[in-house]
């Protein structure tokens, strides 16, 4: 008799679990009552992967394992799957920063497209032995392109990616979808809007602005600052992915969003206000008497900068009852508090000491 898939007991291969969303997802599911399965974190530890993001996961003993490896390496992927009896793959691993994709697209093509292909092939092999094997692909709203002043992206919006990053994510989405149609692999895809929260690498808008503000450095706003993003607290994204793994319909795509559209300039001003209440500029010597908002500096625009993103998440709400649980004000305050309380994490990134630790502990074989 064919096996059925139960996420609560699964052996889950999480790729890219040392990054921002992947690490939050691992903490989220391991801490959840009702999840008795196991997590295997397969991460290459690029500049964006930080083993410190999983500090605390050791307490789960044999229910958590880390494998340093590349999703583009079929041998490594298959060995990790076999060793840990994997029957569920959640693919977070990616090159994720749009600006980097503009300056150097090659690694985006490699990891985001070829890496997804390697994972799908490995999953197809597992699927021959266990047809219930599940594959969830984590993707972005950027595959849909740019919106005018009205409307929101639905799951039926045609793909129109505009940056090397979004084009590579769109390609991987198509591959995942093709493996469902062609081979009957049990896949789900989620396309999510901009995340923010603890452990985000300080190249992305919110953590970059927090760190610059605390050091009294300029807060660089691209172009006219009127580009709009739809912001979602990372914990809400993790909760949505878990629900999709528990109850999502295989073969389907689900949009996930915050229902929280903000112009970049307004967001940066909100952030300056949050910082004023949690770490007043008057008490920060680096500010030399200035308010955080006085650091805002308009700079040259990002090439091909998408104007507006907004997500219609009514499908996941209707089918699975999901809603974002955090308001933007709550999420932003928690985020600022996290960065204020984790100066060692920040210092390790700035001085690169975690890379030395990483090379010592995870030397390539
Ligand atoms: P991130 O850059 O913080 O983390 C990416 C992780 O992937 C890192 O730990 C890195 O070491 C790992 N990685 C990179 N290349 C690898 C490879 N070849 N093999 C194995 N591991 C590799 O990214 P993030 O912001 O956490 O995004 C995670 C996923 O979510 C990505 O697929 C991204 O496209 C998607 N997404 C992100 C957002 C967002 O706002 N950050 C929104 C929607 C979707
Ligand atoms: O210094 C900055 N100044 C600025 O004005 C930076 C880093 C960004 N911006 C703008 C560009 C965007 O309009 O802020 C907005 C957000 O920028 P990013 O944080 O770089 O995110 P974005 O390009 O929107 O992409 C993010 O959301 C979708 C993630 O990086 C992607 O991985 C995800 O798919």
PDB file of N, CA, C and O and ligand atoms in Angstrom, residues 20-21 94-100 108 138-143 163 165-166 169 192-195 200-209 212 218-223 225-231 262-265 267-268 297 299-302 305-309, ligand 2:
ATOM      1  N   UNK A  20      18.912  33.338   6.608  1.00  0.00           N
ATOM      2  CA  UNK A  20      17.919  34.094   7.384  1.00  0.00           C
ATOM      3  C   UNK A  20      16.602  33.310   7.572  1.00  0.00           C
ATOM      4  O   UNK A  20      16.257  32.897   8.693  1.00  0.00           O
ATOM      5  N   UNK A  21      15.875  33.046   6.503  1.00  0.00           N
ATOM      6  CA  UNK A  21      14.549  32.427   6.665  1.00  0.00           C
ATOM      7  C   UNK A  21      14.689  30.959   7.053  1.00  0.00           C
ATOM      8  O   UNK A  21      13.955  30.450   7.907  1.00  0.00           O
ATOM      9  N   UNK A  94      19.628  29.528  -1.726  1.00  0.00           N
ATOM     10  CA  UNK A  94      19.653  30.397  -2.904  1.00  0.00           C
ATOM     11  C   UNK A  94      20.641  31.517  -2.682  1.00  0.00           C
ATOM     12  O   UNK A  94      21.007  31.827  -1.549  1.00  0.00           O
ATOM     13  N   UNK A  95      21.061  32.110  -3.771  1.00  0.00           N
ATOM     14  CA  UNK A  95      21.639  33.449  -3.716  1.00  0.00           C
ATOM     15  C   UNK A  95      20.420  34.359  -3.715  1.00  0.00           C
ATOM     16  O   UNK A  95      19.547  34.236  -4.584  1.00  0.00           O
ATOM     17  N   UNK A  96      20.351  35.272  -2.722  1.00  0.00           N
ATOM     18  CA  UNK A  96      19.063  35.930  -2.482  1.00  0.00           C
ATOM     19  C   UNK A  96      19.066  37.454  -2.619  1.00  0.00           C
ATOM     20  O   UNK A  96      18.015  38.071  -2.462  1.00  0.00           O
ATOM     21  N   UNK A  97      20.220  38.051  -2.919  1.00  0.00           N
ATOM     22  CA  UNK A  97      20.226  39.523  -2.898  1.00  0.00           C
ATOM     23  C   UNK A  97      20.231  40.119  -4.311  1.00  0.00           C
ATOM     24  O   UNK A  97      21.158  39.885  -5.090  1.00  0.00           O
ATOM     25  N   UNK A  98      19.216  40.887  -4.603  1.00  0.00           N
ATOM     26  CA  UNK A  98      19.020  41.441  -5.955  1.00  0.00           C
ATOM     27  C   UNK A  98      20.234  42.256  -6.420  1.00  0.00           C
ATOM     28  O   UNK A  98      20.712  42.096  -7.551  1.00  0.00           O
ATOM     29  N   UNK A  99      20.763  43.121  -5.545  1.00  0.00           N
ATOM     30  CA  UNK A  99      21.911  43.959  -5.960  1.00  0.00           C
ATOM     31  C   UNK A  99      23.100  43.096  -6.373  1.00  0.00           C
ATOM     32  O   UNK A  99      23.779  43.379  -7.359  1.00  0.00           O
ATOM     33  N   UNK A 100      23.357  42.035  -5.607  1.00  0.00           N
ATOM     34  CA  UNK A 100      24.475  41.144  -5.968  1.00  0.00           C
ATOM     35  C   UNK A 100      24.220  40.481  -7.312  1.00  0.00           C
ATOM     36  O   UNK A 100      25.148  40.214  -8.075  1.00  0.00           O
ATOM     37  N   UNK A 108      24.029  33.040  -9.196  1.00  0.00           N
ATOM     38  CA  UNK A 108      22.562  32.951  -9.079  1.00  0.00           C
ATOM     39  C   UNK A 108      22.025  31.876 -10.019  1.00  0.00           C
ATOM     40  O   UNK A 108      21.116  31.120  -9.679  1.00  0.00           O
ATOM     41  N   UNK A 138      10.749  27.192  -1.897  1.00  0.00           N
ATOM     42  CA  UNK A 138      10.488  28.535  -1.352  1.00  0.00           C
ATOM     43  C   UNK A 138      10.888  29.574  -2.397  1.00  0.00           C
ATOM     44  O   UNK A 138      12.051  29.661  -2.783  1.00  0.00           O
ATOM     45  N   UNK A 139       9.910  30.334  -2.861  1.00  0.00           N
ATOM     46  CA  UNK A 139      10.222  31.322  -3.896  1.00  0.00           C
ATOM     47  C   UNK A 139       9.676  32.696  -3.517  1.00  0.00           C
ATOM     48  O   UNK A 139       9.251  32.927  -2.387  1.00  0.00           O
ATOM     49  N   UNK A 140       9.727  33.588  -4.481  1.00  0.00           N
ATOM     50  CA  UNK A 140       9.536  35.016  -4.213  1.00  0.00           C
ATOM     51  C   UNK A 140       8.433  35.624  -5.076  1.00  0.00           C
ATOM     52  O   UNK A 140       8.153  35.125  -6.173  1.00  0.00           O
ATOM     53  N   UNK A 141       7.883  36.723  -4.593  1.00  0.00           N
ATOM     54  CA  UNK A 141       6.894  37.460  -5.401  1.00  0.00           C
ATOM     55  C   UNK A 141       7.566  38.171  -6.585  1.00  0.00           C
ATOM     56  O   UNK A 141       6.883  38.613  -7.514  1.00  0.00           O
ATOM     57  N   UNK A 142       8.912  38.283  -6.552  1.00  0.00           N
ATOM     58  CA  UNK A 142       9.598  39.041  -7.602  1.00  0.00           C
ATOM     59  C   UNK A 142       9.489  38.371  -8.970  1.00  0.00           C
ATOM     60  O   UNK A 142       9.743  38.998  -9.988  1.00  0.00           O
ATOM     61  N   UNK A 143       9.093  37.082  -8.992  1.00  0.00           N
ATOM     62  CA  UNK A 143       8.931  36.391 -10.287  1.00  0.00           C
ATOM     63  C   UNK A 143       7.811  37.027 -11.108  1.00  0.00           C
ATOM     64  O   UNK A 143       7.780  36.900 -12.338  1.00  0.00           O
ATOM     65  N   UNK A 163      15.053  40.938 -12.839  1.00  0.00           N
ATOM     66  CA  UNK A 163      16.463  40.983 -12.407  1.00  0.00           C
ATOM     67  C   UNK A 163      17.032  39.578 -12.595  1.00  0.00           C
ATOM     68  O   UNK A 163      16.272  38.603 -12.654  1.00  0.00           O
ATOM     69  N   UNK A 165      18.324  37.849 -10.379  1.00  0.00           N
ATOM     70  CA  UNK A 165      17.821  37.082  -9.225  1.00  0.00           C
ATOM     71  C   UNK A 165      16.413  36.550  -9.510  1.00  0.00           C
ATOM     72  O   UNK A 165      16.165  35.339  -9.398  1.00  0.00           O
ATOM     73  N   UNK A 166      15.499  37.431  -9.888  1.00  0.00           N
ATOM     74  CA  UNK A 166      14.116  36.966 -10.045  1.00  0.00           C
ATOM     75  C   UNK A 166      13.980  36.018 -11.239  1.00  0.00           C
ATOM     76  O   UNK A 166      13.165  35.085 -11.210  1.00  0.00           O
ATOM     77  N   UNK A 169      15.022  32.651  -9.980  1.00  0.00           N
ATOM     78  CA  UNK A 169      13.978  32.054  -9.132  1.00  0.00           C
ATOM     79  C   UNK A 169      12.802  31.596 -10.003  1.00  0.00           C
ATOM     80  O   UNK A 169      12.223  30.521  -9.773  1.00  0.00           O
ATOM     81  N   UNK A 192       6.612  34.365  -1.852  1.00  0.00           N
ATOM     82  CA  UNK A 192       6.408  35.245  -0.697  1.00  0.00           C
ATOM     83  C   UNK A 192       6.979  36.646  -0.943  1.00  0.00           C
ATOM     84  O   UNK A 192       7.907  36.821  -1.718  1.00  0.00           O
ATOM     85  N   UNK A 193       6.419  37.595  -0.238  1.00  0.00           N
ATOM     86  CA  UNK A 193       6.882  38.986  -0.312  1.00  0.00           C
ATOM     87  C   UNK A 193       8.091  39.200   0.607  1.00  0.00           C
ATOM     88  O   UNK A 193       8.597  38.248   1.213  1.00  0.00           O
ATOM     89  N   UNK A 194       8.523  40.449   0.730  1.00  0.00           N
ATOM     90  CA  UNK A 194       9.735  40.775   1.516  1.00  0.00           C
ATOM     91  C   UNK A 194       9.604  40.385   2.984  1.00  0.00           C
ATOM     92  O   UNK A 194       8.676  40.809   3.655  1.00  0.00           O
ATOM     93  N   UNK A 195      10.565  39.611   3.467  1.00  0.00           N
ATOM     94  CA  UNK A 195      10.606  39.216   4.879  1.00  0.00           C
ATOM     95  C   UNK A 195      11.517  40.153   5.659  1.00  0.00           C
ATOM     96  O   UNK A 195      12.461  40.728   5.109  1.00  0.00           O
ATOM     97  N   UNK A 200      18.586  38.427   9.794  1.00  0.00           N
ATOM     98  CA  UNK A 200      18.686  38.754   8.362  1.00  0.00           C
ATOM     99  C   UNK A 200      20.041  39.394   8.097  1.00  0.00           C
ATOM    100  O   UNK A 200      20.477  40.294   8.831  1.00  0.00           O
ATOM    101  N   UNK A 201      20.703  38.956   7.043  1.00  0.00           N
ATOM    102  CA  UNK A 201      22.052  39.451   6.741  1.00  0.00           C
ATOM    103  C   UNK A 201      21.989  40.954   6.429  1.00  0.00           C
ATOM    104  O   UNK A 201      21.135  41.383   5.644  1.00  0.00           O
ATOM    105  N   UNK A 202      22.911  41.725   7.021  1.00  0.00           N
ATOM    106  CA  UNK A 202      22.788  43.191   6.910  1.00  0.00           C
ATOM    107  C   UNK A 202      23.206  43.785   5.563  1.00  0.00           C
ATOM    108  O   UNK A 202      23.893  44.807   5.512  1.00  0.00           O
ATOM    109  N   UNK A 203      22.744  43.148   4.496  1.00  0.00           N
ATOM    110  CA  UNK A 203      22.832  43.737   3.155  1.00  0.00           C
ATOM    111  C   UNK A 203      21.422  44.129   2.708  1.00  0.00           C
ATOM    112  O   UNK A 203      21.255  44.929   1.800  1.00  0.00           O
ATOM    113  N   UNK A 204      20.401  43.539   3.364  1.00  0.00           N
ATOM    114  CA  UNK A 204      19.006  43.798   2.995  1.00  0.00           C
ATOM    115  C   UNK A 204      18.541  45.072   3.697  1.00  0.00           C
ATOM    116  O   UNK A 204      19.084  45.471   4.727  1.00  0.00           O
ATOM    117  N   UNK A 205      17.495  45.702   3.153  1.00  0.00           N
ATOM    118  CA  UNK A 205      17.123  47.057   3.566  1.00  0.00           C
ATOM    119  C   UNK A 205      17.042  47.254   5.085  1.00  0.00           C
ATOM    120  O   UNK A 205      17.718  48.136   5.634  1.00  0.00           O
ATOM    121  N   UNK A 206      16.229  46.449   5.777  1.00  0.00           N
ATOM    122  CA  UNK A 206      15.968  46.752   7.188  1.00  0.00           C
ATOM    123  C   UNK A 206      17.209  46.576   8.075  1.00  0.00           C
ATOM    124  O   UNK A 206      17.602  47.523   8.767  1.00  0.00           O
ATOM    125  N   UNK A 207      17.895  45.421   8.029  1.00  0.00           N
ATOM    126  CA  UNK A 207      19.082  45.319   8.901  1.00  0.00           C
ATOM    127  C   UNK A 207      20.207  46.277   8.509  1.00  0.00           C
ATOM    128  O   UNK A 207      20.920  46.791   9.373  1.00  0.00           O
ATOM    129  N   UNK A 208      20.334  46.551   7.196  1.00  0.00           N
ATOM    130  CA  UNK A 208      21.372  47.504   6.773  1.00  0.00           C
ATOM    131  C   UNK A 208      21.097  48.877   7.394  1.00  0.00           C
ATOM    132  O   UNK A 208      22.000  49.534   7.927  1.00  0.00           O
ATOM    133  N   UNK A 209      19.834  49.287   7.359  1.00  0.00           N
ATOM    134  CA  UNK A 209      19.479  50.605   7.901  1.00  0.00           C
ATOM    135  C   UNK A 209      19.684  50.631   9.431  1.00  0.00           C
ATOM    136  O   UNK A 209      20.140  51.624   9.978  1.00  0.00           O
ATOM    137  N   UNK A 212      23.518  50.782  10.075  1.00  0.00           N
ATOM    138  CA  UNK A 212      24.074  52.087   9.700  1.00  0.00           C
ATOM    139  C   UNK A 212      23.630  53.168  10.678  1.00  0.00           C
ATOM    140  O   UNK A 212      24.418  54.001  11.106  1.00  0.00           O
ATOM    141  N   UNK A 218      25.279  57.139   6.823  1.00  0.00           N
ATOM    142  CA  UNK A 218      24.133  57.488   5.974  1.00  0.00           C
ATOM    143  C   UNK A 218      23.184  56.300   5.775  1.00  0.00           C
ATOM    144  O   UNK A 218      23.622  55.140   5.752  1.00  0.00           O
ATOM    145  N   UNK A 219      21.888  56.594   5.649  1.00  0.00           N
ATOM    146  CA  UNK A 219      20.877  55.574   5.362  1.00  0.00           C
ATOM    147  C   UNK A 219      20.523  55.717   3.873  1.00  0.00           C
ATOM    148  O   UNK A 219      19.745  56.600   3.497  1.00  0.00           O
ATOM    149  N   UNK A 220      21.104  54.852   3.013  1.00  0.00           N
ATOM    150  CA  UNK A 220      20.992  55.063   1.566  1.00  0.00           C
ATOM    151  C   UNK A 220      19.650  54.602   0.984  1.00  0.00           C
ATOM    152  O   UNK A 220      19.371  53.405   0.908  1.00  0.00           O
ATOM    153  N   UNK A 221      18.831  55.543   0.573  1.00  0.00           N
ATOM    154  CA  UNK A 221      17.527  55.215  -0.032  1.00  0.00           C
ATOM    155  C   UNK A 221      17.683  55.334  -1.546  1.00  0.00           C
ATOM    156  O   UNK A 221      18.077  56.384  -2.065  1.00  0.00           O
ATOM    157  N   UNK A 222      17.382  54.236  -2.255  1.00  0.00           N
ATOM    158  CA  UNK A 222      17.579  54.225  -3.709  1.00  0.00           C
ATOM    159  C   UNK A 222      16.528  55.085  -4.424  1.00  0.00           C
ATOM    160  O   UNK A 222      15.321  55.005  -4.103  1.00  0.00           O
ATOM    161  N   UNK A 223      16.971  55.840  -5.434  1.00  0.00           N
ATOM    162  CA  UNK A 223      16.043  56.593  -6.302  1.00  0.00           C
ATOM    163  C   UNK A 223      15.233  57.598  -5.508  1.00  0.00           C
ATOM    164  O   UNK A 223      15.754  58.317  -4.648  1.00  0.00           O
ATOM    165  N   UNK A 225      12.777  56.791  -3.491  1.00  0.00           N
ATOM    166  CA  UNK A 225      12.290  56.194  -2.234  1.00  0.00           C
ATOM    167  C   UNK A 225      10.826  55.801  -2.286  1.00  0.00           C
ATOM    168  O   UNK A 225      10.246  55.392  -1.268  1.00  0.00           O
ATOM    169  N   UNK A 226      10.208  55.907  -3.474  1.00  0.00           N
ATOM    170  CA  UNK A 226       8.763  55.622  -3.533  1.00  0.00           C
ATOM    171  C   UNK A 226       8.448  54.199  -4.005  1.00  0.00           C
ATOM    172  O   UNK A 226       7.290  53.876  -4.256  1.00  0.00           O
ATOM    173  N   UNK A 227       9.477  53.374  -4.188  1.00  0.00           N
ATOM    174  CA  UNK A 227       9.215  51.965  -4.534  1.00  0.00           C
ATOM    175  C   UNK A 227       8.521  51.315  -3.352  1.00  0.00           C
ATOM    176  O   UNK A 227       8.852  51.601  -2.206  1.00  0.00           O
ATOM    177  N   UNK A 228       7.563  50.428  -3.675  1.00  0.00           N
ATOM    178  CA  UNK A 228       6.735  49.832  -2.618  1.00  0.00           C
ATOM    179  C   UNK A 228       7.039  48.346  -2.486  1.00  0.00           C
ATOM    180  O   UNK A 228       7.123  47.625  -3.490  1.00  0.00           O
ATOM    181  N   UNK A 229       7.208  47.893  -1.245  1.00  0.00           N
ATOM    182  CA  UNK A 229       7.352  46.471  -0.947  1.00  0.00           C
ATOM    183  C   UNK A 229       6.284  46.085   0.069  1.00  0.00           C
ATOM    184  O   UNK A 229       5.791  46.919   0.818  1.00  0.00           O
ATOM    185  N   UNK A 230       5.932  44.767   0.084  1.00  0.00           N
ATOM    186  CA  UNK A 230       4.873  44.242   0.961  1.00  0.00           C
ATOM    187  C   UNK A 230       5.584  43.416   2.037  1.00  0.00           C
ATOM    188  O   UNK A 230       6.152  42.367   1.729  1.00  0.00           O
ATOM    189  N   UNK A 231       5.592  43.906   3.284  1.00  0.00           N
ATOM    190  CA  UNK A 231       6.487  43.347   4.308  1.00  0.00           C
ATOM    191  C   UNK A 231       5.815  42.303   5.187  1.00  0.00           C
ATOM    192  O   UNK A 231       4.685  42.484   5.642  1.00  0.00           O
ATOM    193  N   UNK A 262       4.455  49.249   1.923  1.00  0.00           N
ATOM    194  CA  UNK A 262       5.124  50.462   2.419  1.00  0.00           C
ATOM    195  C   UNK A 262       6.062  51.003   1.353  1.00  0.00           C
ATOM    196  O   UNK A 262       6.792  50.226   0.722  1.00  0.00           O
ATOM    197  N   UNK A 263       6.050  52.331   1.175  1.00  0.00           N
ATOM    198  CA  UNK A 263       7.079  52.955   0.338  1.00  0.00           C
ATOM    199  C   UNK A 263       8.385  52.887   1.133  1.00  0.00           C
ATOM    200  O   UNK A 263       8.377  53.040   2.370  1.00  0.00           O
ATOM    201  N   UNK A 264       9.500  52.672   0.442  1.00  0.00           N
ATOM    202  CA  UNK A 264      10.774  52.515   1.161  1.00  0.00           C
ATOM    203  C   UNK A 264      11.055  53.696   2.087  1.00  0.00           C
ATOM    204  O   UNK A 264      11.493  53.506   3.226  1.00  0.00           O
ATOM    205  N   UNK A 265      10.783  54.904   1.604  1.00  0.00           N
ATOM    206  CA  UNK A 265      11.108  56.081   2.420  1.00  0.00           C
ATOM    207  C   UNK A 265      10.258  56.099   3.699  1.00  0.00           C
ATOM    208  O   UNK A 265      10.754  56.455   4.771  1.00  0.00           O
ATOM    209  N   UNK A 267       9.035  53.423   5.193  1.00  0.00           N
ATOM    210  CA  UNK A 267       9.550  52.364   6.059  1.00  0.00           C
ATOM    211  C   UNK A 267      10.792  52.846   6.822  1.00  0.00           C
ATOM    212  O   UNK A 267      10.928  52.633   8.026  1.00  0.00           O
ATOM    213  N   UNK A 268      11.691  53.523   6.107  1.00  0.00           N
ATOM    214  CA  UNK A 268      12.927  53.971   6.763  1.00  0.00           C
ATOM    215  C   UNK A 268      12.593  54.998   7.854  1.00  0.00           C
ATOM    216  O   UNK A 268      13.186  54.984   8.947  1.00  0.00           O
ATOM    217  N   UNK A 297      19.634  59.466   3.259  1.00  0.00           N
ATOM    218  CA  UNK A 297      20.349  60.031   2.111  1.00  0.00           C
ATOM    219  C   UNK A 297      19.829  59.370   0.834  1.00  0.00           C
ATOM    220  O   UNK A 297      19.883  58.142   0.715  1.00  0.00           O
ATOM    221  N   UNK A 299      20.181  58.070  -2.788  1.00  0.00           N
ATOM    222  CA  UNK A 299      21.339  57.688  -3.617  1.00  0.00           C
ATOM    223  C   UNK A 299      20.840  57.202  -4.986  1.00  0.00           C
ATOM    224  O   UNK A 299      19.635  57.064  -5.208  1.00  0.00           O
ATOM    225  N   UNK A 300      21.801  56.922  -5.868  1.00  0.00           N
ATOM    226  CA  UNK A 300      21.506  56.437  -7.220  1.00  0.00           C
ATOM    227  C   UNK A 300      20.577  55.230  -7.156  1.00  0.00           C
ATOM    228  O   UNK A 300      20.719  54.382  -6.265  1.00  0.00           O
ATOM    229  N   UNK A 301      19.662  55.128  -8.103  1.00  0.00           N
ATOM    230  CA  UNK A 301      18.689  54.037  -8.081  1.00  0.00           C
ATOM    231  C   UNK A 301      19.332  52.700  -8.479  1.00  0.00           C
ATOM    232  O   UNK A 301      20.335  52.668  -9.199  1.00  0.00           O
ATOM    233  N   UNK A 302      18.702  51.618  -8.031  1.00  0.00           N
ATOM    234  CA  UNK A 302      19.086  50.256  -8.450  1.00  0.00           C
ATOM    235  C   UNK A 302      18.674  50.109  -9.933  1.00  0.00           C
ATOM    236  O   UNK A 302      17.530  50.439 -10.278  1.00  0.00           O
ATOM    237  N   UNK A 305      14.981  48.758 -11.142  1.00  0.00           N
ATOM    238  CA  UNK A 305      14.338  48.668  -9.818  1.00  0.00           C
ATOM    239  C   UNK A 305      12.815  48.505  -9.954  1.00  0.00           C
ATOM    240  O   UNK A 305      12.125  49.435 -10.377  1.00  0.00           O
ATOM    241  N   UNK A 306      12.281  47.341  -9.570  1.00  0.00           N
ATOM    242  CA  UNK A 306      10.824  47.120  -9.648  1.00  0.00           C
ATOM    243  C   UNK A 306      10.100  48.135  -8.768  1.00  0.00           C
ATOM    244  O   UNK A 306      10.495  48.374  -7.628  1.00  0.00           O
ATOM    245  N   UNK A 307       9.015  48.698  -9.312  1.00  0.00           N
ATOM    246  CA  UNK A 307       8.363  49.810  -8.618  1.00  0.00           C
ATOM    247  C   UNK A 307       7.514  49.365  -7.434  1.00  0.00           C
ATOM    248  O   UNK A 307       7.586  49.928  -6.357  1.00  0.00           O
ATOM    249  N   UNK A 308       6.686  48.360  -7.679  1.00  0.00           N
ATOM    250  CA  UNK A 308       5.775  48.000  -6.575  1.00  0.00           C
ATOM    251  C   UNK A 308       5.493  46.503  -6.571  1.00  0.00           C
ATOM    252  O   UNK A 308       5.270  45.906  -7.638  1.00  0.00           O
ATOM    253  N   UNK A 309       5.522  45.900  -5.372  1.00  0.00           N
ATOM    254  CA  UNK A 309       5.067  44.513  -5.165  1.00  0.00           C
ATOM    255  C   UNK A 309       3.934  44.542  -4.153  1.00  0.00           C
ATOM    256  O   UNK A 309       3.997  45.273  -3.165  1.00  0.00           O
TER     257      UNK A 309
HETATM  258  O1  LIG B   2      20.361  50.161   0.725  1.00  0.00           O
HETATM  259  C1  LIG B   2      19.240  49.940   0.221  1.00  0.00           C
HETATM  260  N1  LIG B   2      18.441  50.989  -0.114  1.00  0.00           N
HETATM  261  C2  LIG B   2      17.226  50.838  -0.700  1.00  0.00           C
HETATM  262  O2  LIG B   2      16.539  51.825  -0.987  1.00  0.00           O
HETATM  263  C3  LIG B   2      18.762  48.601  -0.033  1.00  0.00           C
HETATM  264  C4  LIG B   2      19.608  47.405   0.317  1.00  0.00           C
HETATM  265  C5  LIG B   2      17.538  48.463  -0.608  1.00  0.00           C
HETATM  266  N2  LIG B   2      16.780  49.537  -0.953  1.00  0.00           N
HETATM  267  C6  LIG B   2      15.458  49.327  -1.560  1.00  0.00           C
HETATM  268  C7  LIG B   2      15.407  48.391  -2.730  1.00  0.00           C
HETATM  269  C8  LIG B   2      14.055  47.744  -2.586  1.00  0.00           C
HETATM  270  O3  LIG B   2      13.057  48.549  -3.191  1.00  0.00           O
HETATM  271  O4  LIG B   2      14.659  48.726  -0.541  1.00  0.00           O
HETATM  272  C9  LIG B   2      13.800  47.713  -1.089  1.00  0.00           C
HETATM  273  C10 LIG B   2      14.123  46.374  -0.436  1.00  0.00           C
HETATM  274  O5  LIG B   2      15.408  46.002  -0.872  1.00  0.00           O
HETATM  275  P1  LIG B   2      16.078  44.592  -0.450  1.00  0.00           P
HETATM  276  O6  LIG B   2      16.100  44.500   1.031  1.00  0.00           O
HETATM  277  O7  LIG B   2      17.365  44.490  -1.200  1.00  0.00           O
HETATM  278  O8  LIG B   2      14.998  43.569  -0.946  1.00  0.00           O
HETATM  279  P2  LIG B   2      14.346  43.280  -2.394  1.00  0.00           P
HETATM  280  O9  LIG B   2      15.232  43.703  -3.470  1.00  0.00           O
HETATM  281  O10 LIG B   2      12.952  43.840  -2.376  1.00  0.00           O
HETATM  282  O11 LIG B   2      14.290  41.675  -2.351  1.00  0.00           O
HETATM  283  C11 LIG B   2      13.939  40.983  -1.131  1.00  0.00           C
HETATM  284  O12 LIG B   2      12.604  40.564  -1.130  1.00  0.00           O
HETATM  285  C12 LIG B   2      12.255  39.522  -2.013  1.00  0.00           C
HETATM  286  C13 LIG B   2      14.859  39.786  -0.897  1.00  0.00           C
HETATM  287  O13 LIG B   2      16.207  40.215  -0.925  1.00  0.00           O
HETATM  288  C14 LIG B   2      14.623  38.711  -1.912  1.00  0.00           C
HETATM  289  O14 LIG B   2      15.407  37.568  -1.625  1.00  0.00           O
HETATM  290  C15 LIG B   2      13.175  38.332  -1.872  1.00  0.00           C
HETATM  291  O15 LIG B   2      12.901  37.409  -2.864  1.00  0.00           O
END
